[in-house]
PDB file of C-alpha atoms in Angstrom:
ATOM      1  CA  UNK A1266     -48.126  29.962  -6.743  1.00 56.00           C
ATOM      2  CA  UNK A1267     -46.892  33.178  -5.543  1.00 80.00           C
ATOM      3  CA  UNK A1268     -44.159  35.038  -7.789  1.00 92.00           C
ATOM      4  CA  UNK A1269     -40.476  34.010  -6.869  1.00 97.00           C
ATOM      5  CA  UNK A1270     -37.362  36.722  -6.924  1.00 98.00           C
ATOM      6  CA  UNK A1271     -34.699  34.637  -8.390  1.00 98.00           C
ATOM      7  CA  UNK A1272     -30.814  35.133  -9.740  1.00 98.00           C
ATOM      8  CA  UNK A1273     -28.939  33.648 -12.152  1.00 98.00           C
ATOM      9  CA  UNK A1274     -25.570  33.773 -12.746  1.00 98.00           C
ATOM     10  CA  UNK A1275     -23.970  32.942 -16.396  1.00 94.00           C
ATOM     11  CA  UNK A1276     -27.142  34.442 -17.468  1.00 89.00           C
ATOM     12  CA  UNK A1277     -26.603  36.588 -20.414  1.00 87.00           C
ATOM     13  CA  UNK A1278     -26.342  33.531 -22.946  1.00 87.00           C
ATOM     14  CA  UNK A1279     -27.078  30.348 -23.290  1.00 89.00           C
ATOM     15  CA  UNK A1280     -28.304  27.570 -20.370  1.00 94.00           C
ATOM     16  CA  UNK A1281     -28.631  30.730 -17.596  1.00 94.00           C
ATOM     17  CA  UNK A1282     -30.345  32.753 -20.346  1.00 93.00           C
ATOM     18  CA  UNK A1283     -32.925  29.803 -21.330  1.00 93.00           C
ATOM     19  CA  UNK A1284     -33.479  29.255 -17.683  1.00 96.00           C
ATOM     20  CA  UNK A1285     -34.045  32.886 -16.914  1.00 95.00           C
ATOM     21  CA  UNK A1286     -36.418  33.052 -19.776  1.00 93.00           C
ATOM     22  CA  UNK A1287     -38.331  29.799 -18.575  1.00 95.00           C
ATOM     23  CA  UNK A1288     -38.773  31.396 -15.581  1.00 96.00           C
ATOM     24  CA  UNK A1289     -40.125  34.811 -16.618  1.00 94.00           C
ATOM     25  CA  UNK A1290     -42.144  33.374 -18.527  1.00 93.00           C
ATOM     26  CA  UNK A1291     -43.791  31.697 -15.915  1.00 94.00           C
ATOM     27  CA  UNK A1292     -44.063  34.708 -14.341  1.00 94.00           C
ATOM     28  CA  UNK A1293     -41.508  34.904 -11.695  1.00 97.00           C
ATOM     29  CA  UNK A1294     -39.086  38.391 -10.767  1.00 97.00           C
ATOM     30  CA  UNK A1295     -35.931  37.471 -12.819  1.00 97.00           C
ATOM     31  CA  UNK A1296     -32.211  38.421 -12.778  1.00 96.00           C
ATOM     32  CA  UNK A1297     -28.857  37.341 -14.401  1.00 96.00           C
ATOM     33  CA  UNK A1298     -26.008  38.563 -14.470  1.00 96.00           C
ATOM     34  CA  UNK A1299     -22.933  38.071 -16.709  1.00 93.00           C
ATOM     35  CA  UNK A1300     -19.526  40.553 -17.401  1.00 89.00           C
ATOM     36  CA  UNK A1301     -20.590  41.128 -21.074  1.00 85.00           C
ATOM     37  CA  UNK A1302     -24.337  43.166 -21.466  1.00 81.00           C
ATOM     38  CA  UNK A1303     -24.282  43.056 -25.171  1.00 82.00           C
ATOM     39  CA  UNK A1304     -24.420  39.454 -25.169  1.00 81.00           C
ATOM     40  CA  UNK A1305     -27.444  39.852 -22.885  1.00 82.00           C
ATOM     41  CA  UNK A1306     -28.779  42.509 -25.423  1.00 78.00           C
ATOM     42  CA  UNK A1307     -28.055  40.189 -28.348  1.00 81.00           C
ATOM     43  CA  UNK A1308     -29.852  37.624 -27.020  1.00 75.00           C
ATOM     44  CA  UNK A1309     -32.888  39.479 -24.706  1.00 67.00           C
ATOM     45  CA  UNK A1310     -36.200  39.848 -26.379  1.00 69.00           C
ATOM     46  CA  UNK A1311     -37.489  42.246 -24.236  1.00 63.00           C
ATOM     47  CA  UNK A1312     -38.634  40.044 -21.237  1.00 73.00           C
ATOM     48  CA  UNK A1313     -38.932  41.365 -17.588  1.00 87.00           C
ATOM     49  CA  UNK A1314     -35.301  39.740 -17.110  1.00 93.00           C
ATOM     50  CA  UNK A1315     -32.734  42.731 -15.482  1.00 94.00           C
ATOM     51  CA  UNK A1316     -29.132  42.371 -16.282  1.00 93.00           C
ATOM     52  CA  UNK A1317     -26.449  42.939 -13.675  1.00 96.00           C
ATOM     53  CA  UNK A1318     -23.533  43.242 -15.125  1.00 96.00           C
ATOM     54  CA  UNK A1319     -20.805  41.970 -12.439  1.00 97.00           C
ATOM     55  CA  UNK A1320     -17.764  39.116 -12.490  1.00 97.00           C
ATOM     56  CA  UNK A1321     -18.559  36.172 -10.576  1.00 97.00           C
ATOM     57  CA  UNK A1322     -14.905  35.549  -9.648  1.00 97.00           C
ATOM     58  CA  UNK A1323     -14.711  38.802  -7.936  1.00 97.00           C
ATOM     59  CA  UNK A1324     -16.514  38.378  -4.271  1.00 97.00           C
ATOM     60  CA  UNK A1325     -17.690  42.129  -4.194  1.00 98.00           C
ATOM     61  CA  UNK A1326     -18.901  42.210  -7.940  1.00 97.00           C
ATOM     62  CA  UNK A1327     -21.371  39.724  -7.236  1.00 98.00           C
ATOM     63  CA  UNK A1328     -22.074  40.451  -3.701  1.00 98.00           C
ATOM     64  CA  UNK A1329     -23.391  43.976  -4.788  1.00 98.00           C
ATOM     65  CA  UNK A1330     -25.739  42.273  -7.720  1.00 98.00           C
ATOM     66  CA  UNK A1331     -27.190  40.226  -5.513  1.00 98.00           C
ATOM     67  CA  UNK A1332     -27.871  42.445  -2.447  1.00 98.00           C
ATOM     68  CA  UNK A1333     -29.067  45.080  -4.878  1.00 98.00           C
ATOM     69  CA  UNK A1334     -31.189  42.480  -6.372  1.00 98.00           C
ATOM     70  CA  UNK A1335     -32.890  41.454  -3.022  1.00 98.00           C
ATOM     71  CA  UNK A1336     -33.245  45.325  -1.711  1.00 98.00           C
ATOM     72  CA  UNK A1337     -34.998  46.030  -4.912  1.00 97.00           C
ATOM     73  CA  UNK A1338     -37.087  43.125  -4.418  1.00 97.00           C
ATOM     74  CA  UNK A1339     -37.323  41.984  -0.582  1.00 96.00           C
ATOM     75  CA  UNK A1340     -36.856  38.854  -1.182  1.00 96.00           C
ATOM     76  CA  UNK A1341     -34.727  36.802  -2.847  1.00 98.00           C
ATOM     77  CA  UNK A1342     -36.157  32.699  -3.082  1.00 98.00           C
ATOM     78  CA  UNK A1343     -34.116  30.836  -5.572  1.00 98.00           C
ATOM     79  CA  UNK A1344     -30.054  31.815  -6.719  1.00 98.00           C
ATOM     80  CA  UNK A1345     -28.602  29.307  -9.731  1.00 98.00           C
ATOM     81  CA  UNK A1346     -24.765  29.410  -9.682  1.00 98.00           C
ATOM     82  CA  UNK A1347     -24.425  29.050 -13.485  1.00 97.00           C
ATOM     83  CA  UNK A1348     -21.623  30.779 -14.053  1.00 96.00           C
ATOM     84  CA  UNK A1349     -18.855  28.965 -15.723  1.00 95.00           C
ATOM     85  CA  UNK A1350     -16.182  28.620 -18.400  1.00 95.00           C
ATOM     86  CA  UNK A1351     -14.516  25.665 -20.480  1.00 93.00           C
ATOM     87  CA  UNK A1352     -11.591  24.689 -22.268  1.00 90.00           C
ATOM     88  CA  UNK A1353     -11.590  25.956 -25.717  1.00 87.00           C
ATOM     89  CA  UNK A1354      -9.511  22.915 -27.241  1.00 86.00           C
ATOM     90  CA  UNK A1355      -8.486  19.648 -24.885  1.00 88.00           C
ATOM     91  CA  UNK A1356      -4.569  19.318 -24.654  1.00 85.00           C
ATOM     92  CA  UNK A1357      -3.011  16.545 -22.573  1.00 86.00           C
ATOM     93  CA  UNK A1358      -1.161  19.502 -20.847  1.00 88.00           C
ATOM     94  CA  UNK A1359      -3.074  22.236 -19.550  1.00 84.00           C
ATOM     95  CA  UNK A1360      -2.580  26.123 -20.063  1.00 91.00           C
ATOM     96  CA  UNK A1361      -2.310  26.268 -16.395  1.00 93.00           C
ATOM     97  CA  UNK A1362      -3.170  30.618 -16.618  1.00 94.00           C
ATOM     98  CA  UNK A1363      -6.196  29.352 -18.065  1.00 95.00           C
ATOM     99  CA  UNK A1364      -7.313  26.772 -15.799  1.00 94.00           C
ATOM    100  CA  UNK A1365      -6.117  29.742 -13.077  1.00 96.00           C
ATOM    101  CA  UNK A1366      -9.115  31.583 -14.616  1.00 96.00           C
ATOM    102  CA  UNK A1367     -11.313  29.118 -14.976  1.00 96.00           C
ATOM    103  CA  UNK A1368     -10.782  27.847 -10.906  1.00 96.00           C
ATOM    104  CA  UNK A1369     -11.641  31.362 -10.320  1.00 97.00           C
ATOM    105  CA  UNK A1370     -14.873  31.194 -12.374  1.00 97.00           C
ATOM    106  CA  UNK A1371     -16.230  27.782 -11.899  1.00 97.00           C
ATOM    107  CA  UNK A1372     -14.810  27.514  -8.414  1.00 97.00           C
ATOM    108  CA  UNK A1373     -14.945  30.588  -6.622  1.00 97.00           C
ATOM    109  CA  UNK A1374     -17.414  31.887  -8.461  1.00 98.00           C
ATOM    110  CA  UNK A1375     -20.061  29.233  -6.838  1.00 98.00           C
ATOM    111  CA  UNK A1376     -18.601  30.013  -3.370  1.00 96.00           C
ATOM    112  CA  UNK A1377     -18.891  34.174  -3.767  1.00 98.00           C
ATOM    113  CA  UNK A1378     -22.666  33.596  -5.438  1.00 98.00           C
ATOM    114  CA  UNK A1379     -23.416  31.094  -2.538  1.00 98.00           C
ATOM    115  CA  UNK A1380     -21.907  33.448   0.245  1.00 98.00           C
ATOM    116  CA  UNK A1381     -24.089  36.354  -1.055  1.00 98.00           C
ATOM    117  CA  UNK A1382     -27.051  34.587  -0.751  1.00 98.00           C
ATOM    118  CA  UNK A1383     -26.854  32.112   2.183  1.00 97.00           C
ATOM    119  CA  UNK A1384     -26.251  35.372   4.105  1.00 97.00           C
ATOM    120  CA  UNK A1385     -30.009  36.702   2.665  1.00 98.00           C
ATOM    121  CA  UNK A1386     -31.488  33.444   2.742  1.00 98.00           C
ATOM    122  CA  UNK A1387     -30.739  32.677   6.761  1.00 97.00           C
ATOM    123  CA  UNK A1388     -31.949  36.155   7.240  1.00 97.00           C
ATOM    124  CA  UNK A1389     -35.266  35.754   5.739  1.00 96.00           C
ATOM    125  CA  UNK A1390     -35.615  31.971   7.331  1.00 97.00           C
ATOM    126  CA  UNK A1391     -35.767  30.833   3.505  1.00 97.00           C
ATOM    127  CA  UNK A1392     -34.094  30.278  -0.180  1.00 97.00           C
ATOM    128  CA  UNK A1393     -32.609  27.764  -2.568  1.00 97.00           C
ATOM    129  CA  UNK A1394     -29.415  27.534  -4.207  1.00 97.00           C
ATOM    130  CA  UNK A1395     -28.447  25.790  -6.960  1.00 97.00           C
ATOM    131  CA  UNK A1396     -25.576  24.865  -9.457  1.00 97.00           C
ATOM    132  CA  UNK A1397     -24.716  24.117 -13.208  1.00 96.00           C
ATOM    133  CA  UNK A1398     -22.293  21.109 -12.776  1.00 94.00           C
ATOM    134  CA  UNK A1399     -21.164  18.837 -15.872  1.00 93.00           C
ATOM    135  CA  UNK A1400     -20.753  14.982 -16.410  1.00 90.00           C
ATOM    136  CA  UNK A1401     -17.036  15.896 -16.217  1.00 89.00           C
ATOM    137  CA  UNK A1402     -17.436  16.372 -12.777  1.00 91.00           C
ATOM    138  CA  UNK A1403     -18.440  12.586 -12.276  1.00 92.00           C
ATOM    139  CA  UNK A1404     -14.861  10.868 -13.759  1.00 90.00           C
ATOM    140  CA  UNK A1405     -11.626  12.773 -14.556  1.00 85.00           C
ATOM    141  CA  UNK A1406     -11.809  13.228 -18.385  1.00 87.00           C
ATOM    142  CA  UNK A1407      -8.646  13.295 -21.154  1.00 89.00           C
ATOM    143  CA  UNK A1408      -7.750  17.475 -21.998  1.00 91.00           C
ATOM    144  CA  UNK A1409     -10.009  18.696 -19.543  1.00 92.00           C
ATOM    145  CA  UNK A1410      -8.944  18.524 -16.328  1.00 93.00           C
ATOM    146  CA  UNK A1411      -8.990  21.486 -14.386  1.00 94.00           C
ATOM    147  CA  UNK A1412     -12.321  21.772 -16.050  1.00 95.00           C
ATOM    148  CA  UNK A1413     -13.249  18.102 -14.754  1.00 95.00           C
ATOM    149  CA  UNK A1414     -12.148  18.964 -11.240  1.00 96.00           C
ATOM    150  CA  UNK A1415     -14.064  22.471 -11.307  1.00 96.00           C
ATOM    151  CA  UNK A1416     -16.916  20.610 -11.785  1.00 96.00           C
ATOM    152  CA  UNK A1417     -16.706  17.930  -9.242  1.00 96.00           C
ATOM    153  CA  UNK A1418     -16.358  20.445  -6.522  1.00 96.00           C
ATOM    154  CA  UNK A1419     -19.254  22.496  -7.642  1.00 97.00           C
ATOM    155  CA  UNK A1420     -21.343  18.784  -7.594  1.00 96.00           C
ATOM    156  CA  UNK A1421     -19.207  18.162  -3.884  1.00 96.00           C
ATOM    157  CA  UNK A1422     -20.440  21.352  -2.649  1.00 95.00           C
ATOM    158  CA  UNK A1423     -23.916  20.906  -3.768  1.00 95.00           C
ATOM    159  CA  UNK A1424     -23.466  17.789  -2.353  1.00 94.00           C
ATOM    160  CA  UNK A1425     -22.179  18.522   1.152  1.00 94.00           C
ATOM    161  CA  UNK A1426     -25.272  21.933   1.408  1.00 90.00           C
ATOM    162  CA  UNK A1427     -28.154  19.624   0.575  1.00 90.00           C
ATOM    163  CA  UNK A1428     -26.867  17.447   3.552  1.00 89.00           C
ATOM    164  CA  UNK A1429     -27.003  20.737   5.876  1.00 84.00           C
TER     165      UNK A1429
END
């Protein structure tokens, strides 16, 4: 199997991080990015993973990790739009400048990682994208709803590309 370029979003901690470690370990070209590198440092063993340190929620931040990414590399096979933020406590009534911030994150963020790469991908005549979704994207759930409906568009999305 030849070596795949790939890019994670949300990938400083936790699910990205495990998944960026999985594949480097298989021995695949990895790279995350999250807005915080000393999480990434905290957590980074000294694998082959390179951090880009951009903000999903801002189109340029990411668009510039991700093309760098691909003109370092040539190619860029396989993007994961992990990226993504919860509530902190449920509340039957949301802190709506929250959710704000979290629609930015878990919404936009998907469609400024998938614009950067679909635009690479067609180019090159190949690529995958993929998403980090949540059960709470399924059914509305009690004190998470912008959360809930975040999620449901990210699995909508998904959705709606696999059918194209």
């Amino acid at each position: 199997m030849k070596n795949k370029c790939i890019f994670i979003t949300g990938g400083s901690t936790g699910l990205g991080f495990a998944i960026a470690k999985l594949y480097s370990s298989l021995g695949h070209i990895v790279a995350v990015c999250g807005r915080d590198i000393k999480k990434f440092e905290a957590q980074n063993d000294k694998s082959n993973i390179k951090f880009y340190q951009a903000d999903v929620s801002n189109k340029e931040s990411i668009q510039n990790a991700i093309n760098d990414f691909h003109a370092k590399q040539g190619q860029l096979d396989i993007v994961i739009a992990n990226a993504g933020i919860a509530y902190k406590n449920k509340t039957k009534l949301p802190d709506f400048e929250y959710s704000r911030t979290m629609v930015d994150i878990n919404v936009m963020g998907v469609f400024n990682t998938f614009e950067a790469a679909v635009k690479i991908m067609v180019k090159q005549g190949h690529g995958q994208l993929a998403a980090t979704s949540s059960v709470a994207g399924n059914n509305g759930l009690p004190g998470v709803s912008f959360y809930a409906a975040s999620k449901s568009f990210v699995m909508k999305l998904c959705e709606s590309f696999s059918l194209d």
